[in-house]
mmCIF file of C-alpha atoms in Angstrom:
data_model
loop_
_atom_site.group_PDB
_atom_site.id
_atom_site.type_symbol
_atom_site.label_atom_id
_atom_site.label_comp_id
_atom_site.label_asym_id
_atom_site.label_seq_id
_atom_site.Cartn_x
_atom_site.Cartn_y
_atom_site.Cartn_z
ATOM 1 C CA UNK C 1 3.190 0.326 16.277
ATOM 2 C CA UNK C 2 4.274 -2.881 17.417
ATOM 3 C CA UNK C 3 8.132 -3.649 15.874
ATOM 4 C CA UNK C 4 7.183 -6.652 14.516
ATOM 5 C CA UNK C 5 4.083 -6.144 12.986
ATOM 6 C CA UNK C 6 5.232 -3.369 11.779
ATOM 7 C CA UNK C 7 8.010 -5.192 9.981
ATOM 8 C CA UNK C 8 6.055 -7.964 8.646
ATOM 9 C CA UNK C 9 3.796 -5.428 7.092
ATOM 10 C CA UNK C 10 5.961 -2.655 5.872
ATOM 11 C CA UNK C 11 8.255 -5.618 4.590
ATOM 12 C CA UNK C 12 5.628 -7.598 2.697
ATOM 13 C CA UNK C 13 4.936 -3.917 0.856
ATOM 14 C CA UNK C 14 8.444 -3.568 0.026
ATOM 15 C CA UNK C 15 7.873 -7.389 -1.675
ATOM 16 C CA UNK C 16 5.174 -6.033 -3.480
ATOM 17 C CA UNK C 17 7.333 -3.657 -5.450
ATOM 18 C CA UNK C 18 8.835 -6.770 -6.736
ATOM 19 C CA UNK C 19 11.815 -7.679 -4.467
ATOM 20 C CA UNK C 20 12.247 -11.530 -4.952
ATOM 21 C CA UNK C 21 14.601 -13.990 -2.873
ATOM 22 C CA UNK C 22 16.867 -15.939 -5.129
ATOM 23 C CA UNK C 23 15.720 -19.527 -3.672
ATOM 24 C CA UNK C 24 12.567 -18.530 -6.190
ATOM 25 C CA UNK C 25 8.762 -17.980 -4.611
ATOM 26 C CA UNK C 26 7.222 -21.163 -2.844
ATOM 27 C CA UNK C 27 4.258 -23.177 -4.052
ATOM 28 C CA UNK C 28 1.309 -22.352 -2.148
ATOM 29 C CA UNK C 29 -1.249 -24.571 -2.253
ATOM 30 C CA UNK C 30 -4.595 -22.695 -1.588
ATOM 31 C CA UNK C 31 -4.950 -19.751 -4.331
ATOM 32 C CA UNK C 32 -7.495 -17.984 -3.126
ATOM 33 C CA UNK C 33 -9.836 -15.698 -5.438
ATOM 34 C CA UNK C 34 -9.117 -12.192 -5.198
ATOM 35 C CA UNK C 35 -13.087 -11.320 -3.960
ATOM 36 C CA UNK C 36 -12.714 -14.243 -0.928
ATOM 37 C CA UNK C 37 -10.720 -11.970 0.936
ATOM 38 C CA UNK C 38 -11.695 -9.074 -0.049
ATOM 39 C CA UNK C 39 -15.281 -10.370 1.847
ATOM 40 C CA UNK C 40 -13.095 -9.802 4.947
ATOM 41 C CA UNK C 41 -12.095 -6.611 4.710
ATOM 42 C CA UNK C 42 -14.396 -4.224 6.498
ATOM 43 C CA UNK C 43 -17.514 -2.953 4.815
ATOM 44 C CA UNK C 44 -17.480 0.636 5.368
ATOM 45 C CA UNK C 45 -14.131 0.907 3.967
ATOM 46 C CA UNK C 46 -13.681 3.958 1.748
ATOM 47 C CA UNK C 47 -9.632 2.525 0.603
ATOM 48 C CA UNK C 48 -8.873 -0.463 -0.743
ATOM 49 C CA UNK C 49 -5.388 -1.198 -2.042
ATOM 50 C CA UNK C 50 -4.466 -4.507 -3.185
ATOM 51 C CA UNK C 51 -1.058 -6.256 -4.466
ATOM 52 C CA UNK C 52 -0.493 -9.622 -6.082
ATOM 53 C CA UNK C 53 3.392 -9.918 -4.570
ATOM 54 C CA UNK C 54 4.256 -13.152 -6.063
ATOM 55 C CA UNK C 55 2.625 -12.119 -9.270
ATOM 56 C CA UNK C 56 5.066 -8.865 -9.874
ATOM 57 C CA UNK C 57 7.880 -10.970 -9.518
ATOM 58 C CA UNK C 58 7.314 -12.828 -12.129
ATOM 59 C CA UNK C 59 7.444 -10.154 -14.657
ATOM 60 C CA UNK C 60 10.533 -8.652 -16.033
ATOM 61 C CA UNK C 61 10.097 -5.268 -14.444
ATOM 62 C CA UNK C 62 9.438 -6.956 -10.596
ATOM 63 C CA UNK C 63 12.748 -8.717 -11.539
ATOM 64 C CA UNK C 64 14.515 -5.814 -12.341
ATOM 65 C CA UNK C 65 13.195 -4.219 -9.066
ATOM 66 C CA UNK C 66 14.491 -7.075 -6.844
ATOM 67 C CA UNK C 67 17.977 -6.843 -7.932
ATOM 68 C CA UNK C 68 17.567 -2.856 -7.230
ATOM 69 C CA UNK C 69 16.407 -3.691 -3.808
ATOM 70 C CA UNK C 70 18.697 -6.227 -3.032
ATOM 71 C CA UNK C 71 21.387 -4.034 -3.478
ATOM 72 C CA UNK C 72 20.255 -1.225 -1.405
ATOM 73 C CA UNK C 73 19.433 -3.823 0.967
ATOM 74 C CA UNK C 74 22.949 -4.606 1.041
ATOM 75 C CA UNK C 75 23.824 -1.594 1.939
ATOM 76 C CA UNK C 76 21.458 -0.168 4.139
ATOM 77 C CA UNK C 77 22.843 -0.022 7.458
ATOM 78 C CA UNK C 78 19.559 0.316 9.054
ATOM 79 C CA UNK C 79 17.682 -2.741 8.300
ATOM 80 C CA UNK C 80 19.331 -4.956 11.734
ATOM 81 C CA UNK C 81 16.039 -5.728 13.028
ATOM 82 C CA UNK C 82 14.777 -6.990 9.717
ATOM 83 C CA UNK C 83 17.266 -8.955 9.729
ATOM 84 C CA UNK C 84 17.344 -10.533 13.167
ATOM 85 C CA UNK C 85 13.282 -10.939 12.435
ATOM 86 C CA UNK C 86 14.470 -13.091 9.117
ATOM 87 C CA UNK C 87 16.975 -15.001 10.943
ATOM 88 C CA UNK C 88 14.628 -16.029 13.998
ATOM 89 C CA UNK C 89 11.307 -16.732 11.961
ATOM 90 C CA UNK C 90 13.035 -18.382 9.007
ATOM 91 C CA UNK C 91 9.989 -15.956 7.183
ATOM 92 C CA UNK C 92 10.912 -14.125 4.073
ATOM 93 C CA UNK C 93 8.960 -12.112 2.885
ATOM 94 C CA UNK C 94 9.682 -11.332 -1.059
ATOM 95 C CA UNK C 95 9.677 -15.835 -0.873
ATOM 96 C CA UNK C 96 6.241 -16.288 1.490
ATOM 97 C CA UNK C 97 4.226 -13.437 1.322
ATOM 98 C CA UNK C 98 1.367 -14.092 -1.992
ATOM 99 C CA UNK C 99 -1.184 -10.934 -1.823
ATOM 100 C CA UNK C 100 -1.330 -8.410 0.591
ATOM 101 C CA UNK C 101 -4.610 -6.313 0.501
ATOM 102 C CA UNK C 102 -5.361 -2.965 3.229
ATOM 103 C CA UNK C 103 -8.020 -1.552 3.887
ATOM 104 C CA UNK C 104 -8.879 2.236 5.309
ATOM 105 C CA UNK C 105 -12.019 3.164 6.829
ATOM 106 C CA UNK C 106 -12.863 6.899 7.863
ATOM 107 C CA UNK C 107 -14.516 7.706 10.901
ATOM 108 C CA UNK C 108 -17.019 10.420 10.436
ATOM 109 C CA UNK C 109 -17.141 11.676 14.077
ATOM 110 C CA UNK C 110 -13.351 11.984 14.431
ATOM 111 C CA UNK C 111 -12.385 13.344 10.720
ATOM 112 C CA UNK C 112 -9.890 10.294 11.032
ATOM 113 C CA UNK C 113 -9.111 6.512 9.821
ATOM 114 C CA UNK C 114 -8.117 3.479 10.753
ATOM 115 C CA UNK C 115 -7.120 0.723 8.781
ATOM 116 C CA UNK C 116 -4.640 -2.125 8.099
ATOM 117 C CA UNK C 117 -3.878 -4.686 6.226
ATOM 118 C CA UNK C 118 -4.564 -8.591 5.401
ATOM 119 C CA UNK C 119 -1.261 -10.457 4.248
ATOM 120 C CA UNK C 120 -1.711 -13.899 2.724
ATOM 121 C CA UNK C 121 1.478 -16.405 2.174
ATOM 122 C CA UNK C 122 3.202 -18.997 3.988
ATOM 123 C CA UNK C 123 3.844 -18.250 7.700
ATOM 124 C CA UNK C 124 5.248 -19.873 11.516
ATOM 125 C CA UNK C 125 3.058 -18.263 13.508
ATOM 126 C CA UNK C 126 4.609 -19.415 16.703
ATOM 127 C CA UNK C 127 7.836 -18.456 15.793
ATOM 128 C CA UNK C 128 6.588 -14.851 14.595
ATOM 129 C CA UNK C 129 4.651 -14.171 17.979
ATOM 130 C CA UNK C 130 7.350 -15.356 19.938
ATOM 131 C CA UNK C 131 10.112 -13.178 18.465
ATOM 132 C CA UNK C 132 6.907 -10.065 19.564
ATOM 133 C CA UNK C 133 7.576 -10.974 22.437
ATOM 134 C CA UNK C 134 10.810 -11.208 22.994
ATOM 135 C CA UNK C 135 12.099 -7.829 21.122
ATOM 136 C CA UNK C 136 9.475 -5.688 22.689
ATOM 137 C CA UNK C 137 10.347 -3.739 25.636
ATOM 138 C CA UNK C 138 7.296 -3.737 26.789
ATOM 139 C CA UNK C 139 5.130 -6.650 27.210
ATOM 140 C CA UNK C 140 2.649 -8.093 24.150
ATOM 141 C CA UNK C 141 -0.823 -8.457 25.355
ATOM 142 C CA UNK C 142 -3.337 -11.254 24.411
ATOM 143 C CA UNK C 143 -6.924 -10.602 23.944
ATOM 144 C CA UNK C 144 -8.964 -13.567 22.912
ATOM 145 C CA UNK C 145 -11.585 -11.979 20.808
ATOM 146 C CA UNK C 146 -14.330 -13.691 18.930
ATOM 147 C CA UNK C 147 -12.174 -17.299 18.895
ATOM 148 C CA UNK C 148 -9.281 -15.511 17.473
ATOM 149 C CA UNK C 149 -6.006 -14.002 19.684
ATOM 150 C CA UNK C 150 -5.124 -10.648 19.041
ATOM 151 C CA UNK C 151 -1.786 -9.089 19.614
ATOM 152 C CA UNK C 152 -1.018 -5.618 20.741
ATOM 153 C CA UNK C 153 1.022 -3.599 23.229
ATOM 154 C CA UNK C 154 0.386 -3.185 26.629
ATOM 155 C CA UNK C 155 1.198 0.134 26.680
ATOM 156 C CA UNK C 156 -0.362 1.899 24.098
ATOM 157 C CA UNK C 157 -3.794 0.845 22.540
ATOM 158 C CA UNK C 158 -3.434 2.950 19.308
ATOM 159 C CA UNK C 159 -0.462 0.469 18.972
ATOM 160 C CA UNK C 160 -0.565 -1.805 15.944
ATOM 161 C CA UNK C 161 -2.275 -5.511 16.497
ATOM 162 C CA UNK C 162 -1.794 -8.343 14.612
ATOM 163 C CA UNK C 163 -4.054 -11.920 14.457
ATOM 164 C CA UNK C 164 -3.654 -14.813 12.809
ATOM 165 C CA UNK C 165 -6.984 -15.569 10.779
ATOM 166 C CA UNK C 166 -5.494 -18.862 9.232
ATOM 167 C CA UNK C 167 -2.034 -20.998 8.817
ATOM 168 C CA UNK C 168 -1.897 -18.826 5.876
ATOM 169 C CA UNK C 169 -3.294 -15.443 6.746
ATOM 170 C CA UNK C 170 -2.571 -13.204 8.964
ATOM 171 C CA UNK C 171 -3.956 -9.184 9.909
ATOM 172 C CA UNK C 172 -2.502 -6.454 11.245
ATOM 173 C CA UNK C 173 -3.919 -2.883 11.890
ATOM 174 C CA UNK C 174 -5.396 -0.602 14.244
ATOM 175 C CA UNK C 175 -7.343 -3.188 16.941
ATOM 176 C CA UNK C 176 -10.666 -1.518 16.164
ATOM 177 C CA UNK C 177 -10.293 -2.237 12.273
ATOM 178 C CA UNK C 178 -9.288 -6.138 13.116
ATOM 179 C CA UNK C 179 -11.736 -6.386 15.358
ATOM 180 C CA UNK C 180 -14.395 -5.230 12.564
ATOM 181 C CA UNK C 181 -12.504 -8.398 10.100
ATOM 182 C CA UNK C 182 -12.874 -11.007 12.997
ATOM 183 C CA UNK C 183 -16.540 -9.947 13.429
ATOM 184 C CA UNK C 184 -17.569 -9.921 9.687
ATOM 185 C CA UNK C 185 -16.155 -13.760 9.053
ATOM 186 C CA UNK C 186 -19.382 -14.377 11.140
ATOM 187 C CA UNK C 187 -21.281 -12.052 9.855
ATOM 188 C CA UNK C 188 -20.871 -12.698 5.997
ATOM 189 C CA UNK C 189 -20.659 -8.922 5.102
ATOM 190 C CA UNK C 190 -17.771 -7.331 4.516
ATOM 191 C CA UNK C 191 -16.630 -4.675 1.405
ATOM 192 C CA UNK C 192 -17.868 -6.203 -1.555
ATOM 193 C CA UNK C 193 -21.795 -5.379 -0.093
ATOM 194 C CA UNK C 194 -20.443 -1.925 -0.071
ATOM 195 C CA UNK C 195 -22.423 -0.864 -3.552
ATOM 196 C CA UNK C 196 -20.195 2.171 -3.779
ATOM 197 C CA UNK C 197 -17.004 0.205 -3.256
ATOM 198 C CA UNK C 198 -18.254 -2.483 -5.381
ATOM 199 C CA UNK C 199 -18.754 -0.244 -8.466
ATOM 200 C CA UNK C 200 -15.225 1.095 -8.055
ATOM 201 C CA UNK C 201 -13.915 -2.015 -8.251
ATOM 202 C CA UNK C 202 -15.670 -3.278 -10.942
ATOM 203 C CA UNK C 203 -14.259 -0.097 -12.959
ATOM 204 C CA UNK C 204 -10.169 -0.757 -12.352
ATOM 205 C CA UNK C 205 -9.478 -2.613 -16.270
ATOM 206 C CA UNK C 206 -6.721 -4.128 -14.662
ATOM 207 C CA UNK C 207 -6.321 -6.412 -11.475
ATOM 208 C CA UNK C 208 -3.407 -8.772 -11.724
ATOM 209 C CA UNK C 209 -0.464 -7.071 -10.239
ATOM 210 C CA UNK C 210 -1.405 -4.083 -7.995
ATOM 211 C CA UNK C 211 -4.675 -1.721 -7.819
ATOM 212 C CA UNK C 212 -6.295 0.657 -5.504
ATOM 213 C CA UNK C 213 -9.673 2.887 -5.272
ATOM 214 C CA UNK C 214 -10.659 5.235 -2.848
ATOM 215 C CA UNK C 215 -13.791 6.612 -2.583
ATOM 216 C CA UNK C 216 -13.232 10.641 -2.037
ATOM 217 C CA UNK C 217 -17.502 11.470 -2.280
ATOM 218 C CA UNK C 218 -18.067 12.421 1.406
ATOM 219 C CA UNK C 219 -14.666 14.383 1.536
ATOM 220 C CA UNK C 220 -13.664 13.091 4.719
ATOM 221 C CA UNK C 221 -10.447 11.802 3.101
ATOM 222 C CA UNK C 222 -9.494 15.447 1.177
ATOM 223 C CA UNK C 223 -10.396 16.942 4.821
ATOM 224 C CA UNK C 224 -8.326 15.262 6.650
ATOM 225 C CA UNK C 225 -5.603 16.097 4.081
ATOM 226 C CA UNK C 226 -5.908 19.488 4.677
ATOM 227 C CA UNK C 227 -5.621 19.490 8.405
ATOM 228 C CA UNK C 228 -2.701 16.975 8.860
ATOM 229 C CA UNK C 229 0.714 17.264 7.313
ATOM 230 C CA UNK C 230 2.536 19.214 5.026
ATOM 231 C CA UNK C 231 0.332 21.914 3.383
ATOM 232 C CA UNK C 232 -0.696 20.906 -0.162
ATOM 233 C CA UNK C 233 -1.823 23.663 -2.579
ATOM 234 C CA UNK C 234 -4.027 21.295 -4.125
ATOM 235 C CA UNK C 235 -6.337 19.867 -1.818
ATOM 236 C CA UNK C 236 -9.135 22.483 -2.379
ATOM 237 C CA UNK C 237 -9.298 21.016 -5.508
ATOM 238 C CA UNK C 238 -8.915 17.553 -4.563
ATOM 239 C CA UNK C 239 -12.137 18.136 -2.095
ATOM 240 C CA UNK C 240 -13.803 17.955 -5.661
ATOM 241 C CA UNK C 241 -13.050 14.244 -6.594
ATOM 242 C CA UNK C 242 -15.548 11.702 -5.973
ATOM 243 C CA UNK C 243 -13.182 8.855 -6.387
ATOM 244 C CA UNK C 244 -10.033 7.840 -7.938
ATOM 245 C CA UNK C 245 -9.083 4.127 -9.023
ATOM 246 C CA UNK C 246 -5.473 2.753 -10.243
ATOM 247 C CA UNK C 247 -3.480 0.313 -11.348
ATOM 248 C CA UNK C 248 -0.500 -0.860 -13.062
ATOM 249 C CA UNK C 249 -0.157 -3.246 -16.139
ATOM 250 C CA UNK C 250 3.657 -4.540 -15.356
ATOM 251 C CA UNK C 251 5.559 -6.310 -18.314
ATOM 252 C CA UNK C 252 9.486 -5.331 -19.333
ATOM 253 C CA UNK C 253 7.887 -1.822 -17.840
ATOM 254 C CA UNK C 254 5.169 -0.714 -15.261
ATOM 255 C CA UNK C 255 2.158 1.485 -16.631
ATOM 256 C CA UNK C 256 0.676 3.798 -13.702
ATOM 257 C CA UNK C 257 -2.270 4.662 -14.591
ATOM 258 C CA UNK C 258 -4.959 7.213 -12.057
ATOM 259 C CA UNK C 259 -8.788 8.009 -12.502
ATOM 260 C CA UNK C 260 -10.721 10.676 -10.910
ATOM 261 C CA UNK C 261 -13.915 11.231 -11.362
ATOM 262 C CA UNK C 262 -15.264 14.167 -10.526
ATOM 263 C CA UNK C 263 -19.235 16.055 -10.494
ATOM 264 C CA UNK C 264 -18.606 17.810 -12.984
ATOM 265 C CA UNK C 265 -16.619 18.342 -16.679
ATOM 266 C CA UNK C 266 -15.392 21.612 -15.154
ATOM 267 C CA UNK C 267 -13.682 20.331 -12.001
ATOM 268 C CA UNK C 268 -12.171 18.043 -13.964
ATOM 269 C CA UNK C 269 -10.696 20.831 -16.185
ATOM 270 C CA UNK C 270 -10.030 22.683 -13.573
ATOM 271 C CA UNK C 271 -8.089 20.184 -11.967
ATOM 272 C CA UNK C 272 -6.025 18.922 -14.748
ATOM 273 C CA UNK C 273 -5.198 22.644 -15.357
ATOM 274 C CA UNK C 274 -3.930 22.292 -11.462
ATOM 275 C CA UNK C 275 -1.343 19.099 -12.932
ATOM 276 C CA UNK C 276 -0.310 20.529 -15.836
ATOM 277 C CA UNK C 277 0.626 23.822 -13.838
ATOM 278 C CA UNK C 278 2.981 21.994 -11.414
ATOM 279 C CA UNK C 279 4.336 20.042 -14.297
ATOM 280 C CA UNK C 280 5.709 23.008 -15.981
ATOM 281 C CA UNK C 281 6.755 24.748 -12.984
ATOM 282 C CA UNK C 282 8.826 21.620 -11.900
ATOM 283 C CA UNK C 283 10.030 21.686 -15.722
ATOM 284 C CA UNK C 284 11.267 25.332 -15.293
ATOM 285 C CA UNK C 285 12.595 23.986 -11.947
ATOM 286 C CA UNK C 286 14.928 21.204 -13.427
ATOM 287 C CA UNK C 287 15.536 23.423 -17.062
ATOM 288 C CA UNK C 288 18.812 22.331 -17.053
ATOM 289 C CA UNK C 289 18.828 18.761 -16.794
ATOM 290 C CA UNK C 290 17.233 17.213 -19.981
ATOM 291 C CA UNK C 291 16.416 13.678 -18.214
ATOM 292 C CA UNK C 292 14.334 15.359 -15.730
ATOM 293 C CA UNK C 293 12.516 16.983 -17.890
ATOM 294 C CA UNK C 294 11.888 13.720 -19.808
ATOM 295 C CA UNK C 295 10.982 12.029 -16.987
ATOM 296 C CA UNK C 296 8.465 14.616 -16.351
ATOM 297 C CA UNK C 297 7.159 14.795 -19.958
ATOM 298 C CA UNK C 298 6.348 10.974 -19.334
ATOM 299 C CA UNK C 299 3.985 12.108 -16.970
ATOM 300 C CA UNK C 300 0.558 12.349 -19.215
ATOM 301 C CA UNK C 301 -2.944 13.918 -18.625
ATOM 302 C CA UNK C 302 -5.818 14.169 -19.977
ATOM 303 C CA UNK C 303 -9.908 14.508 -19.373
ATOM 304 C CA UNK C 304 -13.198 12.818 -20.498
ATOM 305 C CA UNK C 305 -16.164 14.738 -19.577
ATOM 306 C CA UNK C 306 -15.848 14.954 -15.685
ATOM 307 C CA UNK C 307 -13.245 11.878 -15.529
ATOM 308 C CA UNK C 308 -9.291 12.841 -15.533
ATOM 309 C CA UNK C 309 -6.517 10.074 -16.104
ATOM 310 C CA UNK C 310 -2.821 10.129 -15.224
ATOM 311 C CA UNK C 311 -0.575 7.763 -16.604
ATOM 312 C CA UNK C 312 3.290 7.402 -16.458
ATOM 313 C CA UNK C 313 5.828 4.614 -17.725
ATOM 314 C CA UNK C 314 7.856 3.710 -15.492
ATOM 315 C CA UNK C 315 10.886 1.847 -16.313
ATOM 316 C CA UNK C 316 13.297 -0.466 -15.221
ATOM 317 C CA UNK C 317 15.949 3.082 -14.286
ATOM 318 C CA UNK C 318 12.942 5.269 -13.059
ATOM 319 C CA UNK C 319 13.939 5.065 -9.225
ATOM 320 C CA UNK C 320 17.637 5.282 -9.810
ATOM 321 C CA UNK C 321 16.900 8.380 -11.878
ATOM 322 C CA UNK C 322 15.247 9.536 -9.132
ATOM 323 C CA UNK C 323 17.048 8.884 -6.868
ATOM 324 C CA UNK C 324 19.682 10.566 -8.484
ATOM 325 C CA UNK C 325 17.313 13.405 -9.237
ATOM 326 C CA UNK C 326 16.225 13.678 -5.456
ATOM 327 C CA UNK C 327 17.781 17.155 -4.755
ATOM 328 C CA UNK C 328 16.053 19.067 -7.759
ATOM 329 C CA UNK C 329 12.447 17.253 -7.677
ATOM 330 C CA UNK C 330 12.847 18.024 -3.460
ATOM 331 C CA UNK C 331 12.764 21.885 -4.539
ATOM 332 C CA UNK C 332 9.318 21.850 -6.302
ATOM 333 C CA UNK C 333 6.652 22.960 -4.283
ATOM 334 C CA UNK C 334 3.063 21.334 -4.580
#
């Protein structure tokens, strides 16, 4: 991937967790309905995952999360060339960045995906391309493509690009996948004529702060699970899933709440059965340490006919405690 887009997009993630900049978020003129860019993402994408950044911070919990951040931040001794981005752009990302949605798309012939991600906010595109180009050690190509420039390496084509769509939007992703956005602002079509997708969307309750579906039916996503990475005892059952949606509801705490629906009431027995196994082997892993074990008690599930749902609380100390809990959680194996 290319170092800066790279940054800009892992970054503006990290905002979505709720990171904030003390100067307080910018107005930004142009709000945008969720569905107007979702038109641009591509439409055989089978993962959509979308975050209102500015939203989050806003809420007591996002707050809470920025001052966490802020002081790893301090201390993190590997974060130079976010920092040398910040100072040469004069872009900050937990201040700029509004929504970020990303989009995955499998590719049947390959048993892979590409994907990326469209980032809406307040941006100098100049002097973002031009710090590209001067911390990469090899040089930044530019394609014209469709009336739009795209931005990639020279070197290596599977290399992230990024394109400016708009003074205020910008995409980054595998070339192939921002090609497919640059074509379908012509062409009108984009996710939301994806009837599948659609109806997945239309079922997350919640869509203010930060959702996701994925639709699992043609297992090409469970598939590709099993052949890449660790090995997951799991995904044999996951193959079963037809979809899962979530989403949080954020207020002094963040609800995380999963659906999966599955063909049938029995695979989604099955399944849960699955969860509640590894729950109570992790709790015989961590029997000595009664906030672990809270923390996984907190973890809830439950099924309805061929639907499961997971939901945790997640407060304001959850990733300190885990943190702190690292070394015990690291021994349970999935």
């Amino acid at each position: 991937m290319t170092k800066s887009a790279l940054i800009l997009l892992m970054a503006s993630l990290f905002a979505a967790l709720g990171c904030s900049d003390k100067s307080g978020p910018k107005e930004i003129a142009e709000t945008a309905p969720v569905s107007n860019h979702l038109s641009l993402l591509p439409e055989t994408s089978h993962l959509l995952v979308y975050a209102n950044v500015q939203a989050l911070q806003q809420t007591p919990f996002g707050q809470s999360l920025a001052e966490r951040f802020d002081r790893q931040a301090r201390h993190d001794k590997n974060d130079e060339e976010y920092r040398r981005f910040k100072e040469y752009t004069g872009f900050v990302f937990e201040r700029d960045v509004q929504e970020i949605w990303i989009s995955g798309v499998s590719q049947a012939e390959s048993n892979k995906s590409n994907g990326g991600a469209i980032v809406r906010g307040q941006f100098d595109a100049q002097k973002i391309i031009d710090y590209a180009k001067k911390e990469r050690r090899s040089p930044l190509l530019e394609e014209d493509f469709d009336g739009h420039t795209i931005y990639r390496s020279e070197n290596n084509r599977d290399d992230l690009a990024f394109c400016f769509l708009s003074s205020e939007t910008v995409a980054l992703g595998d070339e192939t996948w921002l090609k497919n956005v640059i074509r379908q602002r012509k062409s009108g079509k984009g996710v939301m004529d994806n009837s599948t997708m659609l109806r997945l969307i239309e079922g997350v309750p919640q869509k203010q702060y930060f959702w996701g579906i994925v639709d699992m039916d043609d297992g090409r996503w469970t598939e590709g699970l099993r052949k890449h990475g660790e090995p997951f005892k799991g995904a044999e059952s996951l193959e079963k899933m037809k979809s899962l949606i979530f989403y949080a509801d954020v207020a002094e705490k963040a609800e995380l709440v999963m659906k999966g629906d599955f063909a049938s009431a029995e695979e989604a027995e099955l399944f849960a059965d699955m969860l509640n196994g590894f729950k109570a082997m992790a709790k015989m892993m961590v029997s000595d340490d009664k906030e672990a074990i809270d923390m996984l008690n907190g973890i809830r599930i439950k099924t309805d006919g061929a639907g499961l749902q997971l939901t945790m609380n997640i407060d304001k100390d959850f990733f300190d405690k885990l943190e702190e809990k690292r070394g015990k959680f690291d021994k349970i194996e999935l």
